[in-house]
Each structure stands twice: as C-alpha cells, then as structure tokens.
Tab-separated table of C-alpha atoms in Angstrom:
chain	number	residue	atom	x	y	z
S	1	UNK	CA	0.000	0.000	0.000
S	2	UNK	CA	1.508	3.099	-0.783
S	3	UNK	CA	2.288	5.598	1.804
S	4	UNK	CA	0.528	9.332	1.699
S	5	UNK	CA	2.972	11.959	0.546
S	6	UNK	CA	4.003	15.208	2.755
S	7	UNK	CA	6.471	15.883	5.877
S	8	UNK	CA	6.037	17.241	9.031
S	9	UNK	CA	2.478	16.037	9.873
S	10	UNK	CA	0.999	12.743	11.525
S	11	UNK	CA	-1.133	10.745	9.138
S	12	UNK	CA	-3.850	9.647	11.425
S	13	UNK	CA	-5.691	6.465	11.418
S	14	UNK	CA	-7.399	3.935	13.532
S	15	UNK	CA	-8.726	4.906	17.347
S	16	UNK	CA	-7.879	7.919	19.140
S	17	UNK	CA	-5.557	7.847	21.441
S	18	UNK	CA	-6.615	6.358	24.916
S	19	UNK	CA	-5.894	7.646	28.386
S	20	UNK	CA	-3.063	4.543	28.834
S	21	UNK	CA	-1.403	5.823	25.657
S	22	UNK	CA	-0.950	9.461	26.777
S	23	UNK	CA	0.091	8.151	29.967
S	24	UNK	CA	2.573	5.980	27.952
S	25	UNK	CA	3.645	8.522	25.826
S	26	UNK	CA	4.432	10.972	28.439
S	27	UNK	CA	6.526	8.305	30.402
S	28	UNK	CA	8.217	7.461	27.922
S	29	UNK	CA	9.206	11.145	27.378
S	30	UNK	CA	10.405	11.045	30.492
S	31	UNK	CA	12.359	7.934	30.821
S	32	UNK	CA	13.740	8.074	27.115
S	33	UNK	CA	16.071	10.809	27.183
S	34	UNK	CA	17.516	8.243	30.472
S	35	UNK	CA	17.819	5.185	28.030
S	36	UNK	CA	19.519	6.786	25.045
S	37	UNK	CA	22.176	8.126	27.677
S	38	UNK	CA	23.002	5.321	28.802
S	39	UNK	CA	23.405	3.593	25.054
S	40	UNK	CA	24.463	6.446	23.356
S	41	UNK	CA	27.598	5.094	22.584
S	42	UNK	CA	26.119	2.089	21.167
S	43	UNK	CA	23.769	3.833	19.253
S	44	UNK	CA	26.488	6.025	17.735
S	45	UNK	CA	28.021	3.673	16.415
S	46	UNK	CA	25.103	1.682	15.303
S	47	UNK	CA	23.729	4.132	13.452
S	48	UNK	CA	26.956	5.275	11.500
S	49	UNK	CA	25.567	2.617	9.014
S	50	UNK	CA	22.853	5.149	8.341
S	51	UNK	CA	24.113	7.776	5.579
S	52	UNK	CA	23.787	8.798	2.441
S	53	UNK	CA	26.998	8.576	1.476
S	54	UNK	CA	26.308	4.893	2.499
S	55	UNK	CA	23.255	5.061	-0.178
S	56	UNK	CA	21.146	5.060	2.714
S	57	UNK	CA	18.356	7.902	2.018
S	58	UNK	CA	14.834	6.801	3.203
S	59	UNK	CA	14.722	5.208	6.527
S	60	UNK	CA	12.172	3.655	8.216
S	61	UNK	CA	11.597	3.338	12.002
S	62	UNK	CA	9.342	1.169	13.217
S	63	UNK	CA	7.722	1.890	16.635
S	64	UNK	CA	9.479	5.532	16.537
S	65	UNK	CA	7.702	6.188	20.147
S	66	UNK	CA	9.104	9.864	20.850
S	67	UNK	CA	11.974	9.924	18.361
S	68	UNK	CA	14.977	9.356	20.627
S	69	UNK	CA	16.904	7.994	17.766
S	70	UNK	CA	16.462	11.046	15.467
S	71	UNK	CA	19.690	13.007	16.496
S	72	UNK	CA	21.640	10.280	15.593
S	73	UNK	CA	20.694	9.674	11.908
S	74	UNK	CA	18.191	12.394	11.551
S	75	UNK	CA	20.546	14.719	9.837
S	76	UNK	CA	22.541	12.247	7.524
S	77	UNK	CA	19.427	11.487	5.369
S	78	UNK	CA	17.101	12.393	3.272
S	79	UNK	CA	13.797	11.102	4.675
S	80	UNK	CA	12.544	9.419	7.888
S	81	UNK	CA	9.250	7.634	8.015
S	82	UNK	CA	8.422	7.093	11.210
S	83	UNK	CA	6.007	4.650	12.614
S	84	UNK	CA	3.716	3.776	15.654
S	85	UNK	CA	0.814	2.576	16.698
S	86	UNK	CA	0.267	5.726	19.600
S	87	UNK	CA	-0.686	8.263	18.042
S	88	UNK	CA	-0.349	9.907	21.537
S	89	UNK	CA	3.517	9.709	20.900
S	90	UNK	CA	3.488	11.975	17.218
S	91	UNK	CA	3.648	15.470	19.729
S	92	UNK	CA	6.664	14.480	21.325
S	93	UNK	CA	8.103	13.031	18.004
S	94	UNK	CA	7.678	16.330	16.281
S	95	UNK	CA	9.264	17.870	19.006
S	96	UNK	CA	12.328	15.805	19.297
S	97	UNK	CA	12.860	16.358	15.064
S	98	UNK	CA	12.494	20.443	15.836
S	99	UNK	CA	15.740	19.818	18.449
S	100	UNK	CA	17.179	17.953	15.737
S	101	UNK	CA	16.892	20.102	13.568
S	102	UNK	CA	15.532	17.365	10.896
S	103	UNK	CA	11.174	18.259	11.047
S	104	UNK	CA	11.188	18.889	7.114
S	105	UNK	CA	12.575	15.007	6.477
S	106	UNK	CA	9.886	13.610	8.872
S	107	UNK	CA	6.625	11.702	7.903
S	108	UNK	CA	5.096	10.294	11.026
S	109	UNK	CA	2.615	7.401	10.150
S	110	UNK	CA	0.182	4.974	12.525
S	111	UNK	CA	0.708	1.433	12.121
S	112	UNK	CA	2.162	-1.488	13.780
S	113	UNK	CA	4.949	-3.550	13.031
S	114	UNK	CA	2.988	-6.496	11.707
S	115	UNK	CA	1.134	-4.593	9.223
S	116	UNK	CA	2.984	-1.754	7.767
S	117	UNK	CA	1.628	0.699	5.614
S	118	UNK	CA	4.329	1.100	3.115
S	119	UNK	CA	5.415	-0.442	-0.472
S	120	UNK	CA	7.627	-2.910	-0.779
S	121	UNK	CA	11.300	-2.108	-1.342
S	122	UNK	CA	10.685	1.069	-0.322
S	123	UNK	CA	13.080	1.742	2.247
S	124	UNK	CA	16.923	1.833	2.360
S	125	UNK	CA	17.172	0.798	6.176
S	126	UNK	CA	14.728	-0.341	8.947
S	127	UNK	CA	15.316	0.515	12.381
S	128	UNK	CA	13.864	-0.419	15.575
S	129	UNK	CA	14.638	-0.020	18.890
S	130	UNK	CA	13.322	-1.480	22.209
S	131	UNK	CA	10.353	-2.638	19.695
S	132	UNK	CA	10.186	-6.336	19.177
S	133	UNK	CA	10.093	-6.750	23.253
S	134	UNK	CA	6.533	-5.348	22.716
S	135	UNK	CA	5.099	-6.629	19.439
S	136	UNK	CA	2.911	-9.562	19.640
S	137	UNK	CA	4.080	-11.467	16.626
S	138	UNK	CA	8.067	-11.137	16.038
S	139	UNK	CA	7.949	-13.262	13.434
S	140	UNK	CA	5.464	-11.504	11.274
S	141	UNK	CA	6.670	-8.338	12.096
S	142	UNK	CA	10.153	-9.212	11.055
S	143	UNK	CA	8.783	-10.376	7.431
S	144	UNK	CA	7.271	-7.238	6.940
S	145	UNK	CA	10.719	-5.637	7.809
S	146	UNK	CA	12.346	-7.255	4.797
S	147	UNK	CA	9.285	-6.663	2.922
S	148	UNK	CA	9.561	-3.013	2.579
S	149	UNK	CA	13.677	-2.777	2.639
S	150	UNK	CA	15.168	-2.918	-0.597
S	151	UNK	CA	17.879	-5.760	-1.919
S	152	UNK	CA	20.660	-4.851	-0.100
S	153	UNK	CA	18.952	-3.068	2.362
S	154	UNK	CA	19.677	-2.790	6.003
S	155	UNK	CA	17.423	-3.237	8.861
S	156	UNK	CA	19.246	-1.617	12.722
S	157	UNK	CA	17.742	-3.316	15.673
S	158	UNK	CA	18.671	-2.679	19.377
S	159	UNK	CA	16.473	-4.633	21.463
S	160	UNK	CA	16.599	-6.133	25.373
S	161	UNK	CA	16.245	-9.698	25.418
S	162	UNK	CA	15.812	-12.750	27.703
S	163	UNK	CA	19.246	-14.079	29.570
S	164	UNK	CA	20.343	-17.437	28.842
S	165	UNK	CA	19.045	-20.354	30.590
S	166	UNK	CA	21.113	-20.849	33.181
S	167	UNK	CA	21.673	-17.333	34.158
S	168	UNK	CA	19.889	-16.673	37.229
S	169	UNK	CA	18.533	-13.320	36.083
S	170	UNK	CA	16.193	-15.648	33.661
S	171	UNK	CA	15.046	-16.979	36.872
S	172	UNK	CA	14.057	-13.115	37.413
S	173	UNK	CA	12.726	-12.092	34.598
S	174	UNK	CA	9.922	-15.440	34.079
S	175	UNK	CA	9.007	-13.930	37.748
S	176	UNK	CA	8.910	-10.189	36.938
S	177	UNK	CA	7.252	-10.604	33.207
S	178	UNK	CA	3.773	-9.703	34.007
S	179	UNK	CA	4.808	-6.718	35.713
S	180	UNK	CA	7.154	-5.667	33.049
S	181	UNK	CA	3.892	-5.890	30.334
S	182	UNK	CA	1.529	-3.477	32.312
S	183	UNK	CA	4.886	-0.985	33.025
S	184	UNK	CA	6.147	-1.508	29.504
S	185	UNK	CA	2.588	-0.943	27.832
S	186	UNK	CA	2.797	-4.760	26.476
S	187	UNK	CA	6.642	-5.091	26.765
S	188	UNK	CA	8.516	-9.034	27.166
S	189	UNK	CA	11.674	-9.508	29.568
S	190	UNK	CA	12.177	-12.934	28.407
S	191	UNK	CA	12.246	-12.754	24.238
S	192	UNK	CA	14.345	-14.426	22.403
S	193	UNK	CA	14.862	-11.931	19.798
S	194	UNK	CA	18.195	-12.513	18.032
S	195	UNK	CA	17.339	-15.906	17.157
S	196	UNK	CA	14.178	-14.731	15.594
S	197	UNK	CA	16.006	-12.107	13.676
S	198	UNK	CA	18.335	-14.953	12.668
S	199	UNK	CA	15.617	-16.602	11.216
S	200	UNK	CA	13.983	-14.205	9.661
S	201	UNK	CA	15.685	-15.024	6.334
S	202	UNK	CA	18.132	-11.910	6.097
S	203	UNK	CA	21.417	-12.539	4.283
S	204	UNK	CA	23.663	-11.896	6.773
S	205	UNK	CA	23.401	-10.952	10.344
S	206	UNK	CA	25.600	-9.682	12.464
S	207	UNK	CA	24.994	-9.121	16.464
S	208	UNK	CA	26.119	-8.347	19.984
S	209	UNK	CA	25.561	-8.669	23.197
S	210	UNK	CA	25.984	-7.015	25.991
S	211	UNK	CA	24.718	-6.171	29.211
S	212	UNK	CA	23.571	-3.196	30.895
S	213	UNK	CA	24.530	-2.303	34.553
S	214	UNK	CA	21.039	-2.613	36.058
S	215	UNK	CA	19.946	-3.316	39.819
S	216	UNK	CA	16.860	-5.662	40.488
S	217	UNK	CA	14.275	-5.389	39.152
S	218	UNK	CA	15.448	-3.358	36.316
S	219	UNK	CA	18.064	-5.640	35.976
S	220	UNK	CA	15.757	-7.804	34.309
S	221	UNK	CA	15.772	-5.584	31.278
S	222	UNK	CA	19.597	-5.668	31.207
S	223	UNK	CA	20.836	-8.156	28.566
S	224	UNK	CA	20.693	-6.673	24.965
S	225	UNK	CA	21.170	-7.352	21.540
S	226	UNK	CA	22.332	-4.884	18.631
S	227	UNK	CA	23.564	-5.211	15.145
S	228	UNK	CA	22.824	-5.099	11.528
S	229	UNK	CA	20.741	-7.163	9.369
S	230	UNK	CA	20.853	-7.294	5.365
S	231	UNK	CA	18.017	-7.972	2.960
C-alpha cells in the first residue's frame, strides 16, 4: 500500500488515542532521554551505518515512540518515516525532530509492526529499537521488515532480550514478566529476539551482546542485543 505523501504532519488512522497511551507517551518522554544516555555510545556507532553517502536515504523506524533515535541519523538522510501505533507519541516526536533540527525530512505514520503501511522495497534501512520486546508477533513483524527494505537493504535493531538459561537473572525475569507488560505498555523480559532475527531469512546478520549495569528489578531488562541485518 503506498504511503501518503508530505512531511512534518501525523497521518492519522485507527482509534484515538486512549488515556493509557498518553500516559505511555508521556513516560516514555520522560524515561527516554535516560535510556539513550546510557546507550548512546552504542547507538552512535550503530547508526553510523545510516548515511547517504552509504546510499542510505529513506529510513524507516518502526515503533518511533518519541523519536529518541532522530539526532543520531536524523541529519545524515534524506527522509525518515516514522512509525507507531500511539498516536499519543506523534507530539513528542515532532518535538524531538524540531531539536534535531531534521522536522522537514519527517513523515510520522500509525501502524504497527505487523502490518505496515508502506510499499515494498521502499526503504533503504529499517530501524527499531526497544520494539520487538513489545510486538505480539516477532515473526510476522520481522517479514514485513524485509518486505519493505530494498535488496541490499539494512534493517538496525537494538532490542533487550531474555538471559540465557542458566543465568539466574532468567530466573528473574519469568518472575517479573507480568509486571514488566503493564509498566512496559505490552513489553517481554524474556524474548528471544536474536534468534528470531536470525531466522527471519536476512542474508547476513551480524549481532552483539551485551549487558547493561542494572539493579533488580530493572536488571531484568539488562541483557541486549544490537547489530545489523541485510536484505
């Protein structure tokens, strides 16, 4: 399905927005700013992949939230598409594109990660970010990730994911799940999200992990995966 044309402005679709996503939005405002400090590094580098000089012109991010991400690649492309399902979270997106300095490249869209409303091959890269913890169907929303990249295409993914077996935090995070879906609007402690990515039928994957230095109970948020997928 082809996407609407114009910059700048939310395309709005589906239900308003409820009082749970405001209250979302606005913590995520809040807590964001906290969570790209402490990965900024990561996310630097991570997102040096992302420039036109790299042939990298239209990116997509998928469950943009309030645009954390945008002063890292923001101002090395030519357009960013941006995607949620909240349309609670477009005000704060806007806002974070002014401070970029990037608002004229930004298209803000409603969707979800399963169902994107975009053409296929129409993107250069994919990004998302602390997304697939939340989505209900990784699989499917990964196939729609390749759908709209491009042959040679790149989709960015930084995501927290479960810690292996016989780590005792797993023990934590089967406990602490439930509470981490009502505080994370839906979020998962204990995905398994690299070896979903792996099979997702990319060409080539590559990964890390690492670890964040978390206390209980955020600790159960603490392992992550980043790296670099190619269509």
């Amino acid at each position: 399905m082809p996407h609407p044309e114009g910059q700048g402005k939310p395309c709005w679709s589906g239900q308003a927005p409820t009082l749970g996503d405001r209250l979302f939005a606005w913590f995520m405002s809040q807590c964001g700013p906290k969570v790209t400090w402490r990965l900024k590094g990561r996310k630097q580098a991570l997102f040096e992949r992302l420039h036109r000089d790299h042939g990298i012109k239209t990116v997509v991010e998928v469950g943009m939230g309030t645009a954390p991400n945008l002063e890292f690649y923001g101002p090395f492309v030519d357009k960013v598409i941006g995607i949620d399902p909240n349309t609670a979270m477009a005000a704060y997106a806007l806002r974070a594109a002014e401070a970029a300095g990037v608002a004229s490249k930004l298209r803000l869209l409603t969707g979800r990660a399963q169902a994107l409303p975009l053409d296929d091959a129409s993107a250069d890269a994919v990004v998302m970010t602390h997304v697939l913890c939340t989505v209900k169907d990784q699989a499917a929303a990964l196939v729609e990730a390749r759908r709209v990249l491009r042959p040679g295409g790149l989709f960015i993914f930084l995501e927290h994911v479960a810690a292996d077996p016989g780590d005792r935090l797993a023990r934590w995070q089967r406990w602490l799940d439930p509470a981490v879906g009502v505080v994370g609007h839906g979020c998962s402690a204990t995905r398994h999200t690299l070896e979903a990515i792996q099979a997702a039928g990319f060409s080539a994957v590559q990964a890390e992990r690492f670890r964040l230095d978390l206390w209980l109970p955020a600790a159960v948020v603490a392992p992550h995966v980043a790296g670099v997928a190619v269509r």
